[in-house]
């Protein structure tokens, strides 16, 4: 079976690499990889780390790209690869423009599509934008929907797509386990990474470390102005250290570097390599983010997570009580962070290690499902009182 995996951004790469490695190792599969290059530097960081050499790189990124400009380059480039490779199946991941364009391009050639990380929903097409629509398009097209959890499966069932679903866990936990095992087993590596952050106070004696990431398109403008104002005010309290690896999108870098560039206790970095970022998550006291992947990883590391969004398509950790939504309101962000910084007991209560998103074996299950080998689905329960986010139907039974 010739399987063409297509991905293009940092998070897709982190979440697809464990699967690609398993596909490469399976005797029944001929694995081909196409990266679209929707991201450049941030994608290459991940490929280099895991030693993945793509068969095709479409180098689609341009500076400050528009959605339609990027989409047109993606469709043209991906179609050429489909023509050359003639795969039996295409695999895409998640909710990016790359995933949507690759799935639709494969559909136009009647090639079956497997969707990794299917079924997440907020119910609002504009949050996250345009990702909620991208994910829905891919789910409608896909004939194999690899849902990470029972709740994402229930979302697909509510849209009459349940017959195509396999619950696998999220491959992000596979990647995180791989990385934590490397870090745990390699003290010199940990020391090398820690030496890159000489300014950080020791975790046991220092002030709390607030780790921040943010990049959502729907927060450009006013949202990021609020986020930056909140961080500036938090830094001025002198109660914490703030590390913020800044996404390369110019709509993020502009306000963040402009507002926070010269503040005491705020350390802005370029996007970090995955081992560095995982190490910082391990060292952090609180994670403040709008990222999808970080919302899944940080709870697995037992870190309290404040999410700068009004809704999330990842309700599992919210239900487990280790994630809170704080939106992009300046005061809400400030107060939520301060409350946790000031109250160590509250921080500890909030910081419980939970693993609702996976057990590290998602890639194995996906490869087994693709090649007809036996496997146990990821054991996951529908959230109590769960409702499909786009509907007001009665709760799905547990
Ligand atoms: C994209 C995805 C988003 C995902 C995010 C992960 C879409 C529509 N958006 O958003 O779902 O959560 O990636 O980070 O698919 N840039 C660089 N170098 C890089 C990467 C980006 O310079 O390595 C800059 C470029 O100017 C580029 C801009 O960032 O034009 C935006 O990149 P784009 O992929 O369109 O959007 P993201 O906000 O990164
Ligand atoms: N990440 C990283 N370096 C960083 C920031 C994040 O390696 O400086 C990783 C993080 O651990 C997670 C992924 O990138 O696995 C999340 O990517 P991002 O927030 O860009 O996208 P999203 O998950 O929101 O789509």
XYZ file of C-alpha atoms and ligand atoms in Angstrom:
462
model
C 0.000 0.000 0.000
C 1.440 3.318 -1.091
C 0.612 5.963 1.510
C 1.320 9.628 0.911
C 1.458 11.739 4.090
C 1.045 15.450 3.418
C 1.746 18.127 6.050
C 3.172 21.617 6.180
C 3.279 23.383 9.561
C 5.173 22.877 12.834
C 2.342 21.235 14.805
C 1.383 18.916 11.947
C 5.012 17.822 11.690
C 5.312 17.160 15.440
C 2.125 15.117 15.358
C 2.786 13.288 12.053
C 6.439 12.337 12.532
C 5.740 9.488 15.009
C 3.226 8.101 12.506
C 5.555 8.491 9.523
C 8.268 6.604 11.439
C 5.825 3.722 12.068
C 4.654 3.705 8.440
C 8.280 3.527 7.295
C 8.900 0.542 9.584
C 5.851 -1.422 8.386
C 6.558 -4.034 5.717
C 3.073 -3.658 4.191
C 3.465 0.060 3.552
C 5.416 2.112 1.078
C 5.584 5.506 2.797
C 5.970 8.741 0.823
C 6.145 12.173 2.486
C 5.226 15.506 0.934
C 5.723 18.662 2.946
C 4.003 21.716 1.549
C 6.330 24.133 3.292
C 3.363 26.210 4.527
C 5.870 26.892 7.299
C 9.571 27.140 6.528
C 11.880 27.521 9.543
C 9.358 26.159 12.055
C 8.773 23.053 9.916
C 12.448 22.437 9.183
C 13.229 22.509 12.929
C 11.016 19.439 13.411
C 12.148 17.558 10.287
C 15.803 18.012 11.280
C 15.164 16.905 14.844
C 13.559 13.612 13.838
C 15.687 13.046 10.730
C 12.741 13.038 8.321
C 13.730 13.732 4.709
C 10.612 14.447 2.654
C 10.257 13.078 -0.866
C 8.656 16.367 -1.917
C 8.881 19.910 -0.535
C 6.558 22.399 -2.215
C 8.124 25.416 -0.449
C 4.720 27.130 -0.505
C 5.339 29.768 2.197
C 5.602 33.464 1.383
C 6.059 36.274 3.898
C 2.769 37.268 5.558
C 0.815 34.954 3.290
C -2.924 35.310 2.738
C -5.235 32.332 3.111
C -6.377 32.378 -0.518
C -2.894 33.038 -1.906
C -1.507 30.119 0.093
C -4.473 27.890 -0.815
C -3.929 28.426 -4.541
C -0.228 27.529 -4.261
C -1.094 24.457 -2.189
C -3.695 23.104 -4.638
C -1.363 23.508 -7.612
C 1.651 21.976 -5.865
C -0.192 19.072 -4.243
C -1.926 18.115 -7.479
C 1.463 17.712 -9.167
C 2.625 15.380 -6.379
C -0.575 13.305 -6.600
C -0.021 12.985 -10.350
C 3.584 11.823 -9.855
C 3.105 9.547 -6.855
C -0.304 7.972 -7.598
C -0.789 6.928 -3.929
C -3.387 4.390 -2.766
C -4.193 6.710 0.132
C -3.400 10.189 1.402
C -3.001 10.975 5.105
C -3.472 14.484 6.452
C -3.530 15.905 9.938
C -5.755 18.286 11.857
C -7.087 21.622 10.687
C -4.550 23.636 8.733
C -4.882 25.026 5.238
C -2.418 22.351 4.115
C -4.705 19.593 5.476
C -7.808 21.043 3.858
C -6.138 21.614 0.469
C -4.483 18.177 0.459
C -7.745 16.400 1.328
C -9.709 18.283 -1.320
C -6.991 17.784 -3.942
C -6.993 14.029 -3.219
C -10.793 13.952 -3.353
C -10.722 15.599 -6.782
C -8.610 12.642 -7.918
C -10.791 10.092 -6.096
C -7.934 9.082 -3.784
C -9.098 7.961 -0.299
C -8.118 10.245 2.582
C -7.322 9.297 6.175
C -7.755 12.138 8.686
C -5.513 12.070 11.735
C -6.961 14.111 14.638
C -10.490 14.061 13.263
C -13.663 15.279 14.940
C -12.561 18.186 17.165
C -15.174 20.929 17.166
C -15.942 24.268 18.773
C -19.213 24.631 16.876
C -18.191 28.148 15.774
C -16.754 28.456 12.253
C -14.829 31.577 13.266
C -13.127 30.159 16.367
C -10.528 29.039 15.615
C -10.520 30.698 12.203
C -10.150 29.231 9.622
C -9.277 25.943 11.320
C -12.795 24.898 12.380
C -13.901 24.910 8.722
C -10.717 23.193 7.527
C -11.269 20.332 9.962
C -14.918 19.935 8.967
C -14.042 19.804 5.256
C -11.443 17.082 5.855
C -13.851 15.069 8.017
C -16.512 15.117 5.293
C -13.956 13.931 2.721
C -12.097 11.329 4.802
C -13.127 7.663 4.673
C -10.987 6.821 7.733
C -11.372 9.307 10.583
C -8.805 8.813 13.340
C -10.532 10.546 16.248
C -8.273 11.085 19.268
C -10.962 10.729 21.942
C -14.493 9.504 22.576
C -15.740 13.111 22.557
C -14.304 13.745 19.094
C -15.890 10.465 18.007
C -19.224 11.681 19.428
C -18.888 14.922 17.432
C -18.516 12.891 14.248
C -21.429 10.624 15.175
C -23.605 13.718 15.683
C -22.748 14.680 12.085
C -23.610 11.181 10.799
C -19.913 10.404 10.167
C -19.613 7.824 12.948
C -19.233 4.810 10.637
C -15.773 5.913 9.537
C -14.316 6.581 12.994
C -11.497 4.833 14.851
C -10.562 6.170 18.312
C -6.776 6.202 18.527
C -5.598 8.805 21.040
C -3.666 11.825 19.799
C -0.262 11.302 18.180
C 0.933 14.452 20.007
C 1.241 12.290 23.115
C 3.362 9.804 21.114
C 5.680 12.704 20.212
C 5.715 14.037 23.771
C 6.550 10.609 25.230
C 9.397 10.208 22.731
C 10.765 13.613 23.663
C 10.397 13.170 27.425
C 12.113 9.766 27.220
C 15.030 11.386 25.380
C 15.227 14.217 27.921
C 14.896 11.882 30.922
C 17.608 9.564 29.621
C 20.086 12.212 28.583
C 21.341 14.420 31.435
C 23.931 16.193 29.229
C 21.140 17.105 26.781
C 19.071 18.542 29.636
C 22.076 20.477 30.880
C 22.789 21.823 27.362
C 19.199 22.987 27.043
C 19.091 24.528 30.522
C 22.289 26.422 29.707
C 20.354 28.207 26.948
C 18.184 29.803 29.648
C 20.773 31.000 32.193
C 18.433 33.766 33.370
C 15.807 31.352 34.727
C 15.623 31.057 38.500
C 15.838 27.530 39.986
C 12.407 25.832 40.008
C 12.564 25.000 43.732
C 13.748 28.426 44.988
C 12.823 30.924 42.277
C 9.717 32.863 41.299
C 7.075 31.008 39.236
C 7.833 30.650 35.517
C 5.012 31.668 33.165
C 5.490 30.096 29.713
C 3.538 31.872 26.947
C 2.696 31.093 23.313
C 0.168 32.744 21.010
C -0.561 32.878 17.299
C -4.295 32.630 16.500
C -5.446 34.639 13.502
C -8.740 35.599 15.179
C -6.703 37.390 17.894
C -4.655 39.572 15.510
C -5.026 43.282 16.293
C -7.019 43.979 19.443
C -6.569 40.480 20.899
C -2.780 40.614 20.747
C -2.753 44.207 22.027
C -4.690 42.962 25.079
C -2.454 39.938 25.570
C 0.669 42.121 25.450
C -0.812 44.715 27.834
C -1.680 41.936 30.304
C 1.830 40.459 30.103
C 3.427 43.883 30.577
C 1.322 44.480 33.687
C 2.131 41.004 35.032
C 5.852 41.572 34.511
C 5.664 44.825 36.441
C 4.446 43.023 39.550
C 7.923 41.435 39.828
C 6.269 38.223 41.009
C 7.159 35.963 38.086
C 9.481 35.306 35.195
C 7.880 35.203 31.741
C 9.314 33.291 28.778
C 7.601 33.776 25.440
C 8.887 32.000 22.296
C 7.410 34.298 19.648
C 5.766 32.770 16.552
C 7.302 33.948 13.250
C 4.041 35.372 11.908
C 4.625 39.140 11.470
C 1.145 39.864 12.861
C 2.324 38.320 16.111
C 5.928 39.515 16.160
C 4.998 43.166 15.536
C 2.940 43.772 18.692
C 4.844 41.312 20.902
C 8.361 42.578 20.166
C 7.162 46.199 20.139
C 5.368 46.040 23.491
C 7.353 43.511 25.487
C 10.837 43.717 23.963
C 12.529 45.664 26.761
C 10.680 44.691 29.926
C 12.364 43.236 33.000
C 11.496 39.600 33.673
C 10.132 39.086 30.131
C 12.312 36.868 27.931
C 11.283 36.767 24.277
C 12.848 34.055 22.119
C 12.504 32.818 18.555
C 10.403 29.659 18.146
C 12.204 26.955 20.104
C 13.200 23.515 18.917
C 10.815 20.884 20.272
C 13.206 19.523 22.968
C 13.824 23.051 24.291
C 10.112 23.812 24.357
C 9.222 20.544 26.110
C 11.943 21.229 28.677
C 10.480 24.682 29.336
C 7.019 23.171 29.750
C 8.533 20.779 32.314
C 10.068 23.735 34.171
C 7.040 26.032 33.927
C 4.696 26.776 36.825
C 1.877 28.019 34.561
C 1.333 27.804 30.796
C -0.567 30.637 29.065
C -1.379 29.775 25.454
C -3.809 29.759 22.555
C -2.117 26.751 20.946
C -3.955 23.526 20.230
C -0.966 21.241 20.729
C 0.190 22.918 23.936
C -3.331 22.497 25.402
C -2.834 18.755 24.914
C 0.801 18.452 26.015
C 0.918 20.624 29.129
C -1.829 18.696 31.014
C 0.111 15.471 30.327
C 3.067 17.129 32.085
C 0.896 18.157 35.033
C 1.012 21.892 34.265
C -1.886 24.300 34.812
C -2.944 25.800 31.487
C -4.739 29.097 30.888
C -6.117 29.241 27.356
C -6.422 32.631 25.651
C -9.553 31.715 23.716
C -13.297 31.959 24.357
C -14.006 28.395 23.239
C -11.896 25.317 22.717
C -12.278 22.238 20.538
C -10.312 20.373 23.220
C -12.785 20.143 26.125
C -11.245 17.083 27.790
C -8.661 18.821 29.972
C -11.184 21.575 30.691
C -13.505 18.916 32.112
C -10.592 17.397 34.053
C -10.034 20.832 35.626
C -6.428 21.366 34.528
C -7.240 23.895 31.789
C -9.190 27.169 32.073
C -10.414 29.455 29.315
C -9.427 33.088 29.917
C -10.168 34.633 26.492
C -8.194 37.634 25.289
C -9.539 40.196 27.746
C -6.659 42.014 29.424
C -8.092 41.935 32.943
C -9.201 38.319 32.737
C -5.713 37.215 31.671
C -4.026 39.324 34.351
C -6.310 38.180 37.162
C -6.217 34.500 36.219
C -2.425 34.432 36.087
C -2.024 36.433 39.292
C -4.460 34.218 41.154
C -2.307 31.188 40.344
C 0.980 32.982 40.991
C -0.193 34.214 44.404
C -1.770 30.973 45.553
C 0.609 28.044 45.481
C -2.021 25.675 46.886
C -4.420 26.634 44.094
C -1.621 26.133 41.575
C -0.887 22.680 42.967
C -4.582 21.723 42.968
C -4.884 22.879 39.368
C -1.658 21.121 38.337
C -2.584 17.490 38.130
C -1.123 15.169 35.555
C -4.006 14.101 33.279
C -3.834 12.230 30.007
C -7.220 12.535 28.336
C -5.684 12.941 24.884
C -3.650 9.786 24.457
C -1.374 7.087 25.845
C 1.563 7.253 23.424
C 0.290 4.450 21.154
C -1.874 6.404 18.688
C 0.492 5.911 15.727
C 0.603 2.143 16.294
C -3.198 2.013 16.194
C -3.410 4.105 13.042
C -0.895 1.911 11.209
C -2.701 -1.239 12.388
C -6.035 0.126 11.162
C -4.495 1.060 7.801
C -2.888 -2.350 7.285
C -5.672 -4.545 8.664
C -3.813 -5.713 11.783
C -5.580 -6.236 15.132
C -5.508 -3.431 17.728
C -7.429 -2.122 20.733
C -8.923 1.374 20.281
C -7.768 4.051 22.739
C -9.844 3.682 25.911
C -11.620 7.006 26.271
C -14.949 8.081 27.782
C -17.414 10.649 26.529
C -17.451 13.620 28.886
C -20.313 13.650 31.383
C -23.063 15.962 30.131
C -21.325 16.207 26.790
C -23.182 17.909 23.910
C -22.092 18.280 20.326
C -20.805 21.868 20.335
C -22.802 22.793 17.249
C -26.100 21.407 18.504
C -28.492 21.710 21.411
C -29.426 18.014 21.361
C -29.643 16.058 24.611
C -26.345 14.784 26.044
C -24.723 11.748 24.467
C -24.938 8.823 26.904
C -21.740 7.902 28.715
C -0.687 28.077 10.751
C -2.044 27.369 10.674
C -2.619 27.218 12.075
C -1.622 26.530 13.005
C -0.306 27.309 12.989
C 0.720 26.580 13.808
C -3.556 27.786 8.780
C -4.517 28.685 8.163
N -2.977 28.197 9.912
O -0.913 29.397 11.236
O -3.790 26.416 12.004
O -2.154 26.533 14.310
O 0.164 27.376 11.631
O 1.821 27.389 14.097
O -3.282 26.731 8.261
N 6.248 32.296 9.132
C 7.606 32.327 8.917
N 8.331 31.176 9.070
C 7.779 30.007 9.466
C 6.375 29.986 9.715
C 5.637 31.141 9.532
O 8.163 33.357 8.579
O 8.480 29.016 9.607
C 5.458 33.542 8.919
C 5.330 33.880 7.426
O 5.352 35.259 7.260
C 3.927 33.320 7.082
C 3.207 33.642 8.375
O 4.135 33.364 9.409
O 3.354 33.918 5.952
C 1.906 32.907 8.595
O 2.035 31.502 8.417
P 0.674 30.640 8.205
O 1.037 29.196 8.107
O -0.147 31.206 7.105
O -0.151 30.937 9.517
P 0.121 30.561 11.016
O -0.391 31.679 11.845
O 1.508 30.099 11.175
N 6.287 24.242 20.073
C 7.656 24.189 19.797
N 8.392 25.338 19.958
C 7.842 26.504 20.370
C 6.452 26.552 20.633
C 5.699 25.401 20.466
O 8.188 23.138 19.438
O 8.572 27.497 20.503
C 5.472 23.021 19.857
C 4.530 22.634 20.986
O 5.171 21.799 21.921
C 3.408 21.930 20.233
C 3.375 22.638 18.892
O 4.619 23.296 18.756
O 3.710 20.561 19.989
C 2.244 23.634 18.841
O 2.355 24.420 17.706
P 1.529 25.753 17.494
O 1.157 26.326 18.805
O 2.301 26.583 16.540
O 0.237 25.251 16.688
P -1.181 24.657 17.131
O -0.943 23.460 17.980
O -1.943 25.745 17.811
O -1.822 24.314 15.815
